[in-house]
mmCIF file with all atom_site columns, C-alpha atoms in Angstrom:
data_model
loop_
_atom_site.group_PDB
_atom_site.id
_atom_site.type_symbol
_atom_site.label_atom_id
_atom_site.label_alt_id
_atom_site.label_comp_id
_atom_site.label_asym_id
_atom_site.label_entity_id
_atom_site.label_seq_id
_atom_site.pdbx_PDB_ins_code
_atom_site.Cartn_x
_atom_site.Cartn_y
_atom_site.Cartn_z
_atom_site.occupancy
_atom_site.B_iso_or_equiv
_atom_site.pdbx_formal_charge
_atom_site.auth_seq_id
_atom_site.auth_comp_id
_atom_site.auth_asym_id
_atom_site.auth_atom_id
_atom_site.pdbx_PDB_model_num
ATOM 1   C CA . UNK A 1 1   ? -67.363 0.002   -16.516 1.00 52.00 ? 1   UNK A CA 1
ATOM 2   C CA . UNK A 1 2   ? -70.429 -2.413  -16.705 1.00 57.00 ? 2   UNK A CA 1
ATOM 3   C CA . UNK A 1 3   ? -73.398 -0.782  -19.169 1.00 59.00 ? 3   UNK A CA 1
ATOM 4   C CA . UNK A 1 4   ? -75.771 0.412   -16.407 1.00 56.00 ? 4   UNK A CA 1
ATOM 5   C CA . UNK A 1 5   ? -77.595 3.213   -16.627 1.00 55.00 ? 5   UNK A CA 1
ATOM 6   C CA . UNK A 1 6   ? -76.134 6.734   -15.183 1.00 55.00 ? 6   UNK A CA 1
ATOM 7   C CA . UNK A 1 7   ? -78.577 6.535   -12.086 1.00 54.00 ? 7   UNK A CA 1
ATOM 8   C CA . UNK A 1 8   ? -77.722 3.618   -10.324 1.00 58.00 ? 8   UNK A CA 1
ATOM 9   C CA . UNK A 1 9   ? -74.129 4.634   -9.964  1.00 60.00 ? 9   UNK A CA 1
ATOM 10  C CA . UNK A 1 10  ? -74.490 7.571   -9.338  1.00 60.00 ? 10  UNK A CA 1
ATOM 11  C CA . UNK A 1 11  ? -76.391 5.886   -6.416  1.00 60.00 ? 11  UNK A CA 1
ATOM 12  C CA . UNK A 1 12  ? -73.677 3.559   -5.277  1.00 59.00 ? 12  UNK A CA 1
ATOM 13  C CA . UNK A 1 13  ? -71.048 6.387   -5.373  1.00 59.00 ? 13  UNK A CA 1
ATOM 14  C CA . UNK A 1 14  ? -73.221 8.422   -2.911  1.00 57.00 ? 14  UNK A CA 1
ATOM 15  C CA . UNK A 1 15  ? -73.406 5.395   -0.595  1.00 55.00 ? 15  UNK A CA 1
ATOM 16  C CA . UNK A 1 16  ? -69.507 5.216   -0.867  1.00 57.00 ? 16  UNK A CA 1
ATOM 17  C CA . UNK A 1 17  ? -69.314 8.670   0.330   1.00 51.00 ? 17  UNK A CA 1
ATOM 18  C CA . UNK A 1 18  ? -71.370 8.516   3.174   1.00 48.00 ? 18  UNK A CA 1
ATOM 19  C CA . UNK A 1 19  ? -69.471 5.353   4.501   1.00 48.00 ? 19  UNK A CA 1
ATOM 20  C CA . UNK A 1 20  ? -66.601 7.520   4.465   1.00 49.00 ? 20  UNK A CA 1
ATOM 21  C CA . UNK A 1 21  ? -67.877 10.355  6.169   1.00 53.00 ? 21  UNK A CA 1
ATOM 22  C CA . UNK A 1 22  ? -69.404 8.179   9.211   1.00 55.00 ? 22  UNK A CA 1
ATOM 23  C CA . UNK A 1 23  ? -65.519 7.667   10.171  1.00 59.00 ? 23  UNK A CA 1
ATOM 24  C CA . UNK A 1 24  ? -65.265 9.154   13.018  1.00 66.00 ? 24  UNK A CA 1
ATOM 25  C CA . UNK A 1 25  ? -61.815 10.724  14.479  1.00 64.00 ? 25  UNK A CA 1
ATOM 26  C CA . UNK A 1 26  ? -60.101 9.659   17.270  1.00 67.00 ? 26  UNK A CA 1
ATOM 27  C CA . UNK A 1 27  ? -59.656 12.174  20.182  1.00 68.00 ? 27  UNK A CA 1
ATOM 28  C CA . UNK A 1 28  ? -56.786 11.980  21.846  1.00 62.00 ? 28  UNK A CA 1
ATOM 29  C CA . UNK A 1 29  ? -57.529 11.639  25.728  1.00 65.00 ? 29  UNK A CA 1
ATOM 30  C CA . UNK A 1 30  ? -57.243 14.545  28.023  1.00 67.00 ? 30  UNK A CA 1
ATOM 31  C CA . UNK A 1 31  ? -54.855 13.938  30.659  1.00 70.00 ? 31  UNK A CA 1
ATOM 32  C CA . UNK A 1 32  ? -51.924 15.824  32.120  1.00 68.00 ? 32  UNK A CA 1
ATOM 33  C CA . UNK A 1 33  ? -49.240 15.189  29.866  1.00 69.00 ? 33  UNK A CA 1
ATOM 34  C CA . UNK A 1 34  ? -51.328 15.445  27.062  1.00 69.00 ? 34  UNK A CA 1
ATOM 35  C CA . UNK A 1 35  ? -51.925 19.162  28.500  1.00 68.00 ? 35  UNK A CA 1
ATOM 36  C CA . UNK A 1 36  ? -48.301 19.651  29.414  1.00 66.00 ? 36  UNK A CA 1
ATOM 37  C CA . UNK A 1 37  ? -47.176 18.993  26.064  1.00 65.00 ? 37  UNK A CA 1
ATOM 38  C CA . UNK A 1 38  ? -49.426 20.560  23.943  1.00 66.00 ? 38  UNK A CA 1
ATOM 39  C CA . UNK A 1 39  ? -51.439 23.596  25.823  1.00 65.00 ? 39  UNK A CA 1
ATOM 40  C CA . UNK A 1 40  ? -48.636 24.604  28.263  1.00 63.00 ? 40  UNK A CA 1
ATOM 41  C CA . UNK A 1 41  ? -45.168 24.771  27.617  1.00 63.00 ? 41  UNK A CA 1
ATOM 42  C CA . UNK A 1 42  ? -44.747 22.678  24.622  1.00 66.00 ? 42  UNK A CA 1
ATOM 43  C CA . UNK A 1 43  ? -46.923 23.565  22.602  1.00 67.00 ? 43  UNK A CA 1
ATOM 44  C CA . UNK A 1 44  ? -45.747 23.856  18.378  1.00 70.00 ? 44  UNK A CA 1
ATOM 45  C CA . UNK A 1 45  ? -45.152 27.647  18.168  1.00 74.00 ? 45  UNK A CA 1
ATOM 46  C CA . UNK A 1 46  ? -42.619 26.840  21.481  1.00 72.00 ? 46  UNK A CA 1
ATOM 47  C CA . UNK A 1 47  ? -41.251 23.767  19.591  1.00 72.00 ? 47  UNK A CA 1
ATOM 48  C CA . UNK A 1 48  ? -40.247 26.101  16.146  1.00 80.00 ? 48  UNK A CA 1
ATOM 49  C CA . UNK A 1 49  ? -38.792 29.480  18.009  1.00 83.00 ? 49  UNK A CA 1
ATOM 50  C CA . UNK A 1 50  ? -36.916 26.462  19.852  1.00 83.00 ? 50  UNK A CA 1
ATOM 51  C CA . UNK A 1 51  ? -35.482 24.397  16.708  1.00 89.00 ? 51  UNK A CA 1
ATOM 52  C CA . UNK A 1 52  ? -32.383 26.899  16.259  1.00 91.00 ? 52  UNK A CA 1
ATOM 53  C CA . UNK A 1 53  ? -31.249 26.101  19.822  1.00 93.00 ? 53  UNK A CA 1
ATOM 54  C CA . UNK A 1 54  ? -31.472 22.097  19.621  1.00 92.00 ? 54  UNK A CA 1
ATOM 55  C CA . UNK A 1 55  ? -30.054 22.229  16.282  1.00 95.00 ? 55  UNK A CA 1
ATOM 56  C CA . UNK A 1 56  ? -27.323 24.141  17.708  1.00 97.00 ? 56  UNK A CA 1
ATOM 57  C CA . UNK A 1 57  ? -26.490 21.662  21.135  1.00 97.00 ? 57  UNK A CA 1
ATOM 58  C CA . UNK A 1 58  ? -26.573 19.046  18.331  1.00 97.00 ? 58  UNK A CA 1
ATOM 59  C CA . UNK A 1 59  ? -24.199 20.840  16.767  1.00 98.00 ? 59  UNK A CA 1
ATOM 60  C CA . UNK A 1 60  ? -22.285 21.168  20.387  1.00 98.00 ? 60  UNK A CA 1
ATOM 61  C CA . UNK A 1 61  ? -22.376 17.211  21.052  1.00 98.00 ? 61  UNK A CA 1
ATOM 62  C CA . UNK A 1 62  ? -20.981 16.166  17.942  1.00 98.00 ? 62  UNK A CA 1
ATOM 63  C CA . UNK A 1 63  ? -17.958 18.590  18.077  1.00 98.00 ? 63  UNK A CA 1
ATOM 64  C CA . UNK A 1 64  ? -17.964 17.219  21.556  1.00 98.00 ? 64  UNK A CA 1
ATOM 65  C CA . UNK A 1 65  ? -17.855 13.334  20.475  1.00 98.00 ? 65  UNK A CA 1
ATOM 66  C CA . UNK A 1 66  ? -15.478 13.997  17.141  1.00 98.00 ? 66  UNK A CA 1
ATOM 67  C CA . UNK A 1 67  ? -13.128 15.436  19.915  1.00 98.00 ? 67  UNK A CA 1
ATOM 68  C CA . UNK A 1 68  ? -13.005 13.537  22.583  1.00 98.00 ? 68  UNK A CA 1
ATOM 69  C CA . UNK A 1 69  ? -12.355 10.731  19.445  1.00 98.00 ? 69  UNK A CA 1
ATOM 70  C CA . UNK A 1 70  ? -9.306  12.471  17.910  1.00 98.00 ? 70  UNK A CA 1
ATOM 71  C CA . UNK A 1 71  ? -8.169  13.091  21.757  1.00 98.00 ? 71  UNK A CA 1
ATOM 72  C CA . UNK A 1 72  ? -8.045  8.941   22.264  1.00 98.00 ? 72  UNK A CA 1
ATOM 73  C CA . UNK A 1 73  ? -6.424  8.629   19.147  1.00 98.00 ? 73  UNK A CA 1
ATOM 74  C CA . UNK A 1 74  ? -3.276  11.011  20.058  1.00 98.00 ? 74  UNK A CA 1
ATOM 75  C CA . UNK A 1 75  ? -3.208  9.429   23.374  1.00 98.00 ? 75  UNK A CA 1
ATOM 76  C CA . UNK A 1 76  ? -2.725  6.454   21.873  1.00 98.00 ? 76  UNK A CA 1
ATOM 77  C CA . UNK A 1 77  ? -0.175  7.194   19.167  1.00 98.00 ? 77  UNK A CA 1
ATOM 78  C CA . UNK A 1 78  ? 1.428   8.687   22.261  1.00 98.00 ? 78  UNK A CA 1
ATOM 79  C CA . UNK A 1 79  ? 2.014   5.730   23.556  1.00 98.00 ? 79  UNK A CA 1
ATOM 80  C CA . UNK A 1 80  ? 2.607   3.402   21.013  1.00 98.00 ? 80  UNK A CA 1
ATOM 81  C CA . UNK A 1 81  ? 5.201   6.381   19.933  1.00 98.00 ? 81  UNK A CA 1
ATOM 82  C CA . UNK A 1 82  ? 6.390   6.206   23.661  1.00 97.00 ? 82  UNK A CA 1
ATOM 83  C CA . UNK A 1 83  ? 7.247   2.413   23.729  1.00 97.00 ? 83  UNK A CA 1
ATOM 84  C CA . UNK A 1 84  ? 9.207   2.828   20.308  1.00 98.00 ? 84  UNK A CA 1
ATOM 85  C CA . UNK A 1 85  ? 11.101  5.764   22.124  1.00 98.00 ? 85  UNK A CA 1
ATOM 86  C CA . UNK A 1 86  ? 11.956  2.925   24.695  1.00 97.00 ? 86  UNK A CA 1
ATOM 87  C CA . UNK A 1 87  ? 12.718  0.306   22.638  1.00 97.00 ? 87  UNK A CA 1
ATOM 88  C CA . UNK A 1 88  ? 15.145  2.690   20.566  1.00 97.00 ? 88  UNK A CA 1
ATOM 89  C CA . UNK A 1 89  ? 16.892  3.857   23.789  1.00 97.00 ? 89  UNK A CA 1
ATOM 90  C CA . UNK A 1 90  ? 17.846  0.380   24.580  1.00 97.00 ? 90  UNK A CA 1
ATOM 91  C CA . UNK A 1 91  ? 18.562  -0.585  21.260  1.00 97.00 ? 91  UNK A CA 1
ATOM 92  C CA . UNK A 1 92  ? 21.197  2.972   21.556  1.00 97.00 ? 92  UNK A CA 1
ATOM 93  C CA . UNK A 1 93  ? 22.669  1.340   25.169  1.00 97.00 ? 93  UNK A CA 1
ATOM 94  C CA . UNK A 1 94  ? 23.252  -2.195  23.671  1.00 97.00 ? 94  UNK A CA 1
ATOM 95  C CA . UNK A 1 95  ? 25.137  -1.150  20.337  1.00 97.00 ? 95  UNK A CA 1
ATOM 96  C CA . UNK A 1 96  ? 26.972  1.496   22.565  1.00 97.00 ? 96  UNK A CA 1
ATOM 97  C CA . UNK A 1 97  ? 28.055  -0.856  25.093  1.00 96.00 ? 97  UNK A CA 1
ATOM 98  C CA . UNK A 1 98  ? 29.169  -3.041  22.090  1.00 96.00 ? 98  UNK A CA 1
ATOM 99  C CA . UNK A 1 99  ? 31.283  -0.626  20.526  1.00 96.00 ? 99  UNK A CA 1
ATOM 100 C CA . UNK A 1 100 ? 33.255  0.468   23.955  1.00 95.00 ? 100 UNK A CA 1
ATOM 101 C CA . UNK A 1 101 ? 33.876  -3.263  24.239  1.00 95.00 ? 101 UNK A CA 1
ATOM 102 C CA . UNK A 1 102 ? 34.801  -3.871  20.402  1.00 93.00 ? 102 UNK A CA 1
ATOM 103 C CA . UNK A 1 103 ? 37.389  -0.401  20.804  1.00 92.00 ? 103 UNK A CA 1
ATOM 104 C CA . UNK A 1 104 ? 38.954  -1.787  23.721  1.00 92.00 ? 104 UNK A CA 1
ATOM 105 C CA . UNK A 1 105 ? 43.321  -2.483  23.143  1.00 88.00 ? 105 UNK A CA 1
ATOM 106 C CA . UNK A 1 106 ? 42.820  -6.460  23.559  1.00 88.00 ? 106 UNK A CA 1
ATOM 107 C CA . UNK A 1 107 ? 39.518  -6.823  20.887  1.00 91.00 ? 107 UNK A CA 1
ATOM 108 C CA . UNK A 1 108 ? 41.645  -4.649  18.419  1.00 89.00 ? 108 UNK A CA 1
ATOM 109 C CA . UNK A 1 109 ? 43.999  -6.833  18.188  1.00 87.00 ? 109 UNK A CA 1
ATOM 110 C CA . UNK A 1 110 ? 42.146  -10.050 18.114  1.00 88.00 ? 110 UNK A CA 1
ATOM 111 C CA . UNK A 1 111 ? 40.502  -8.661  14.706  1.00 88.00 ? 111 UNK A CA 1
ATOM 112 C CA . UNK A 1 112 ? 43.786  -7.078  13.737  1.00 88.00 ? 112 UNK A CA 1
ATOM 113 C CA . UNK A 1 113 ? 45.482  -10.844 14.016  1.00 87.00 ? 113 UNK A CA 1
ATOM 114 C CA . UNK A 1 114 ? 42.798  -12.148 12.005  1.00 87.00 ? 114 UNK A CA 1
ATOM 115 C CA . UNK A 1 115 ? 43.739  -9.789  9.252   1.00 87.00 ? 115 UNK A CA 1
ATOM 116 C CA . UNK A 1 116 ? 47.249  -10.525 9.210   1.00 86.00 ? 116 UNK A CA 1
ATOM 117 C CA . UNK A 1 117 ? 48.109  -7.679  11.414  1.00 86.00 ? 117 UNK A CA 1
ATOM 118 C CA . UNK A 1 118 ? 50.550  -7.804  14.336  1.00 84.00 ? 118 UNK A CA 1
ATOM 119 C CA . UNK A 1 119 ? 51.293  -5.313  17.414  1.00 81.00 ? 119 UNK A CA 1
ATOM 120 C CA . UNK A 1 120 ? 53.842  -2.919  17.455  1.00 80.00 ? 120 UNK A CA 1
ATOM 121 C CA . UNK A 1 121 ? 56.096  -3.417  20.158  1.00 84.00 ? 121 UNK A CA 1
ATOM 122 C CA . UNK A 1 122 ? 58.378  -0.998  19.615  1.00 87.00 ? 122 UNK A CA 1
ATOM 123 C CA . UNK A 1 123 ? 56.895  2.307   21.221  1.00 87.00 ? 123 UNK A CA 1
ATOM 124 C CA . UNK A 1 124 ? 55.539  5.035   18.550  1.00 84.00 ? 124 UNK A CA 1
ATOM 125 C CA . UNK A 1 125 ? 57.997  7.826   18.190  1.00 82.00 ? 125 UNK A CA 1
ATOM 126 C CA . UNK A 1 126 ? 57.499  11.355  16.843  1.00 83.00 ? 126 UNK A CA 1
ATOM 127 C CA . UNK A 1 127 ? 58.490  12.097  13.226  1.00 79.00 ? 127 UNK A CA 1
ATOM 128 C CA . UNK A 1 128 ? 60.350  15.117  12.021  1.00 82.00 ? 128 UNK A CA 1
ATOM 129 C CA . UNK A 1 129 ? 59.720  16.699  8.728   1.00 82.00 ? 129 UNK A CA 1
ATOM 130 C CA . UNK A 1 130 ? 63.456  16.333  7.982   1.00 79.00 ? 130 UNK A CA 1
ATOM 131 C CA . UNK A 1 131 ? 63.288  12.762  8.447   1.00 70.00 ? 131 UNK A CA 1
ATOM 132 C CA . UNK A 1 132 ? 60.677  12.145  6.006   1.00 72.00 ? 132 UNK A CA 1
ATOM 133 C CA . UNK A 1 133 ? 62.117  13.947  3.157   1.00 74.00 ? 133 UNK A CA 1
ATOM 134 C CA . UNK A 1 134 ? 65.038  12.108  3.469   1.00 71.00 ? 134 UNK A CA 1
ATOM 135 C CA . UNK A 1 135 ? 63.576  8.785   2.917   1.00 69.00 ? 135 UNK A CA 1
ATOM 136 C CA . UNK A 1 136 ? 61.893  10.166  -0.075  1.00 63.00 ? 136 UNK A CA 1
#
């Protein structure tokens, strides 16, 4: 502060107060949505006994969204699940058909002969237990 005497501030600060007070507030004009939201229906005491409910459908649509979200996503590991199922399935047919081919008589013996092996061509005959103790 400056070294004035007490009086002339004292002055300026009443001056300061009146320029404040000469502010004058704005009223809001008075049509009829101004009256429909604030004298009729809408009105604050409305908007508060009302807060429980909105809070609640808020609660409604976001259980709503969060499942319809975890729906898409099992719909679509159902089908990504689905086209493994398929590919598997073939995958079963090919190795399948393989195998009856690679058990047939003739592909035996093309692997056998690679081995060393060689087909019987005597017929197979039925052993008797006396027969093999005697060799013993």
């Amino acid at each position: 502060m400056t070294n004035r005497l007490r009086v002339p501030i004292e002055e300026e600060e009443e001056e300061k107060v009146l320029v404040v007070e000469e502010k004058q507030v704005k009223e809001i004009p008075d049509n009829y949505l101004v009256q429909f939201l604030s004298k009729r229906i809408f009105n604050s005491d409305a908007a508060s006994s009302a807060l429980p409910f909105v809070l609640f459908l808020a609660l409604l649509g976001m259980i709503y969204i969060a499942n319809r979200n975890i729906a898409e996503k099992n719909i679509r590991d159902i089908d990504k699940i689905t086209k493994e199922v398929k590919e598997l399935s073939s995958d079963y047919k090919t190795t399948k058909a393989e195998l009856a081919y690679k058990s047939t008589i003739t592909e035996v013996a093309k692997r056998a002969d690679t081995l060393g092996l060689k087909e019987s061509l005597q017929p197979p005959h039925k052993l008797n237990a006396e027969e093999v103790q005697d060799e013993h």
